[in-house]
């Protein structure tokens, strides 16, 4: 029963920080996009905003801070990191729950159950790193990440935690093998 409670607390915590990170990052992107739009000043509650869209983003930020008070105290990269780790954990725990139901097994009897959230979190970090690295390698430019991509890639990475490393290393081997073939005629 203790393992079930522990996993439940980990799941709720990951959901809180994951959704918070995602919402924070989405609002930052909304604000950045709003600043590129035409200037059309709007006054709301005595505060002048660049345009209506920046006002909406600022109001949303106030709501975010009420639910996620840590939001303005951490840098964007840490929000991405929290989001990736959290959704990796959620995906891995979701896989365990699904397997438990499908195979009609007792949850606490899952092998290495307490390591599953850690594995999901590590996979989330790997996915975040790859998401940063691939655009830089391919374009030699720093590309802005989309929070929704990190959320779902980390979630799916967590779901496939049992096969992730095997798949990932096979992809890396194929990339390196193809490059070797192209350089050696």
CSV table of C-alpha atoms in Angstrom, one decimal:
chain,number,residue,atom,x,y,z
A,1,UNK,CA,0.0,0.0,0.0
A,2,UNK,CA,2.9,2.3,0.7
A,3,UNK,CA,4.2,2.0,-2.9
A,4,UNK,CA,0.7,2.9,-4.2
A,5,UNK,CA,0.6,6.0,-2.1
A,6,UNK,CA,4.2,6.9,-3.0
A,7,UNK,CA,3.4,6.5,-6.7
A,8,UNK,CA,0.2,8.5,-6.3
A,9,UNK,CA,2.0,11.4,-4.7
A,10,UNK,CA,4.7,11.3,-7.3
A,11,UNK,CA,2.0,11.3,-10.1
A,12,UNK,CA,0.1,14.3,-8.6
A,13,UNK,CA,3.4,16.2,-8.0
A,14,UNK,CA,4.5,15.5,-11.5
A,15,UNK,CA,1.2,16.6,-12.9
A,16,UNK,CA,1.3,19.9,-10.9
A,17,UNK,CA,4.8,20.8,-12.0
A,18,UNK,CA,4.4,19.5,-15.5
A,19,UNK,CA,1.2,21.3,-16.2
A,20,UNK,CA,2.6,24.4,-14.5
A,21,UNK,CA,5.8,24.3,-16.6
A,22,UNK,CA,3.7,23.9,-19.8
A,23,UNK,CA,1.3,26.7,-19.0
A,24,UNK,CA,4.2,29.0,-18.0
A,25,UNK,CA,6.1,28.3,-21.3
A,26,UNK,CA,2.9,28.6,-23.4
A,27,UNK,CA,2.2,32.0,-21.9
A,28,UNK,CA,5.7,33.2,-22.5
A,29,UNK,CA,5.4,32.3,-26.1
A,30,UNK,CA,2.0,34.0,-26.3
A,31,UNK,CA,3.6,37.2,-24.8
A,32,UNK,CA,6.6,37.1,-27.2
A,33,UNK,CA,4.3,36.7,-30.2
A,34,UNK,CA,2.1,39.5,-29.0
A,35,UNK,CA,5.1,41.8,-28.9
A,36,UNK,CA,5.7,41.2,-32.6
A,37,UNK,CA,2.1,42.3,-33.5
A,38,UNK,CA,1.1,45.9,-34.4
A,39,UNK,CA,1.3,48.4,-31.5
A,40,UNK,CA,-2.2,49.4,-30.5
A,41,UNK,CA,-2.0,50.5,-26.8
A,42,UNK,CA,-4.7,49.3,-24.5
A,43,UNK,CA,-5.3,50.6,-20.9
A,44,UNK,CA,-6.6,48.0,-18.4
A,45,UNK,CA,-7.1,48.9,-14.8
A,46,UNK,CA,-4.8,51.9,-15.1
A,47,UNK,CA,-2.0,50.0,-16.8
A,48,UNK,CA,-1.0,50.7,-20.4
A,49,UNK,CA,-0.2,47.6,-22.6
A,50,UNK,CA,1.5,47.5,-26.0
A,51,UNK,CA,-1.6,45.9,-27.5
A,52,UNK,CA,-4.6,43.7,-26.5
A,53,UNK,CA,-2.6,40.5,-26.9
A,54,UNK,CA,0.1,41.6,-24.4
A,55,UNK,CA,-2.7,42.6,-22.0
A,56,UNK,CA,-4.2,39.1,-22.3
A,57,UNK,CA,-0.8,37.5,-21.7
A,58,UNK,CA,-0.2,39.7,-18.6
A,59,UNK,CA,-3.6,38.8,-17.1
A,60,UNK,CA,-2.9,35.1,-17.8
A,61,UNK,CA,0.4,35.5,-16.0
A,62,UNK,CA,-1.3,36.9,-12.9
A,63,UNK,CA,-3.6,33.8,-12.9
A,64,UNK,CA,-0.7,31.5,-13.4
A,65,UNK,CA,1.2,33.0,-10.4
A,66,UNK,CA,-1.9,32.3,-8.2
A,67,UNK,CA,-1.8,28.6,-8.9
A,68,UNK,CA,2.0,28.2,-9.6
A,69,UNK,CA,3.7,30.7,-7.2
A,70,UNK,CA,7.1,29.5,-8.2
A,71,UNK,CA,6.5,30.5,-11.9
A,72,UNK,CA,8.2,33.8,-11.9
A,73,UNK,CA,11.1,32.6,-9.8
A,74,UNK,CA,12.6,30.2,-12.3
A,75,UNK,CA,14.2,30.6,-15.7
A,76,UNK,CA,12.5,29.3,-18.9
A,77,UNK,CA,15.0,26.5,-19.3
A,78,UNK,CA,14.1,25.2,-15.8
A,79,UNK,CA,10.4,25.3,-16.8
A,80,UNK,CA,11.3,23.2,-19.8
A,81,UNK,CA,13.3,20.8,-17.6
A,82,UNK,CA,10.5,20.5,-15.0
A,83,UNK,CA,8.0,19.9,-17.8
A,84,UNK,CA,10.0,17.2,-19.6
A,85,UNK,CA,10.9,15.4,-16.4
A,86,UNK,CA,7.3,15.6,-15.1
A,87,UNK,CA,5.7,14.3,-18.3
A,88,UNK,CA,8.3,11.5,-18.5
A,89,UNK,CA,7.3,10.5,-15.0
A,90,UNK,CA,3.6,10.6,-15.9
A,91,UNK,CA,4.1,8.6,-19.0
A,92,UNK,CA,6.1,5.9,-17.2
A,93,UNK,CA,3.6,5.6,-14.4
A,94,UNK,CA,0.8,5.5,-16.9
A,95,UNK,CA,2.5,2.6,-18.6
A,96,UNK,CA,2.8,0.7,-15.3
A,97,UNK,CA,-0.9,1.3,-14.5
A,98,UNK,CA,-1.9,0.2,-18.0
A,99,UNK,CA,0.2,-3.0,-17.8
A,100,UNK,CA,-1.2,-3.7,-14.3
A,101,UNK,CA,-4.7,-3.5,-15.6
A,102,UNK,CA,-4.0,-5.4,-18.9
A,103,UNK,CA,-2.2,-8.2,-17.2
A,104,UNK,CA,-4.4,-8.3,-14.1
A,105,UNK,CA,-1.3,-7.9,-11.9
A,106,UNK,CA,-1.1,-6.3,-8.4
A,107,UNK,CA,0.4,-2.8,-8.8
A,108,UNK,CA,2.8,-3.1,-5.9
A,109,UNK,CA,4.2,-6.3,-7.3
A,110,UNK,CA,5.6,-4.5,-10.4
A,111,UNK,CA,9.4,-5.1,-10.5
A,112,UNK,CA,11.4,-2.1,-9.5
A,113,UNK,CA,8.3,0.0,-9.2
A,114,UNK,CA,10.0,2.8,-7.3
A,115,UNK,CA,12.6,3.2,-10.1
A,116,UNK,CA,9.9,3.6,-12.8
A,117,UNK,CA,9.3,7.4,-12.1
A,118,UNK,CA,13.1,8.0,-12.1
A,119,UNK,CA,13.4,6.2,-15.4
A,120,UNK,CA,10.6,8.3,-16.9
A,121,UNK,CA,12.2,11.5,-15.6
A,122,UNK,CA,15.6,10.6,-17.1
A,123,UNK,CA,13.9,9.9,-20.4
A,124,UNK,CA,12.3,13.3,-20.2
A,125,UNK,CA,15.7,14.9,-19.8
A,126,UNK,CA,17.1,13.0,-22.7
A,127,UNK,CA,14.2,14.1,-24.9
A,128,UNK,CA,14.7,17.7,-23.9
A,129,UNK,CA,18.4,17.5,-24.7
A,130,UNK,CA,17.8,15.9,-28.0
A,131,UNK,CA,15.1,18.5,-28.8
A,132,UNK,CA,17.7,21.3,-28.2
A,133,UNK,CA,20.5,19.5,-30.0
A,134,UNK,CA,18.9,18.3,-33.2
A,135,UNK,CA,17.9,21.8,-34.5
A,136,UNK,CA,21.3,23.2,-33.7
A,137,UNK,CA,23.1,20.3,-35.5
A,138,UNK,CA,20.8,20.4,-38.5
A,139,UNK,CA,20.5,24.2,-39.0
A,140,UNK,CA,23.4,25.5,-36.9
A,141,UNK,CA,20.9,27.9,-35.4
A,142,UNK,CA,19.3,28.2,-32.0
A,143,UNK,CA,15.6,27.3,-32.5
A,144,UNK,CA,12.9,28.0,-30.0
A,145,UNK,CA,11.3,24.8,-28.6
A,146,UNK,CA,7.5,24.4,-28.6
A,147,UNK,CA,6.3,23.4,-25.1
A,148,UNK,CA,3.6,21.1,-26.6
A,149,UNK,CA,6.3,19.1,-28.4
A,150,UNK,CA,8.3,18.6,-25.2
A,151,UNK,CA,5.1,17.6,-23.3
A,152,UNK,CA,4.1,14.9,-25.7
A,153,UNK,CA,7.5,13.6,-26.6
A,154,UNK,CA,8.4,13.3,-22.9
A,155,UNK,CA,5.0,11.6,-22.2
A,156,UNK,CA,5.5,9.1,-25.0
A,157,UNK,CA,9.1,8.6,-24.0
A,158,UNK,CA,7.9,7.8,-20.5
A,159,UNK,CA,5.2,5.4,-21.8
A,160,UNK,CA,7.9,3.4,-23.7
A,161,UNK,CA,10.4,3.5,-20.9
A,162,UNK,CA,11.0,-0.2,-21.2
A,163,UNK,CA,12.1,0.0,-24.8
A,164,UNK,CA,13.3,3.6,-25.0
A,165,UNK,CA,17.1,3.1,-24.6
A,166,UNK,CA,17.2,0.2,-27.1
A,167,UNK,CA,15.3,2.4,-29.7
A,168,UNK,CA,17.4,5.5,-29.0
A,169,UNK,CA,20.7,3.7,-29.3
A,170,UNK,CA,19.5,2.0,-32.5
A,171,UNK,CA,18.7,5.4,-34.0
A,172,UNK,CA,22.0,6.9,-33.0
A,173,UNK,CA,23.8,3.8,-34.5
A,174,UNK,CA,21.9,4.2,-37.7
A,175,UNK,CA,22.8,7.9,-37.9
A,176,UNK,CA,26.4,7.2,-37.3
A,177,UNK,CA,26.4,4.3,-39.6
A,178,UNK,CA,24.9,6.3,-42.4
A,179,UNK,CA,27.4,9.1,-41.9
A,180,UNK,CA,30.2,6.5,-42.1
A,181,UNK,CA,28.8,5.1,-45.3
A,182,UNK,CA,28.6,8.6,-46.9
A,183,UNK,CA,32.2,9.5,-45.9
A,184,UNK,CA,33.7,6.2,-47.1
A,185,UNK,CA,33.0,5.5,-50.7
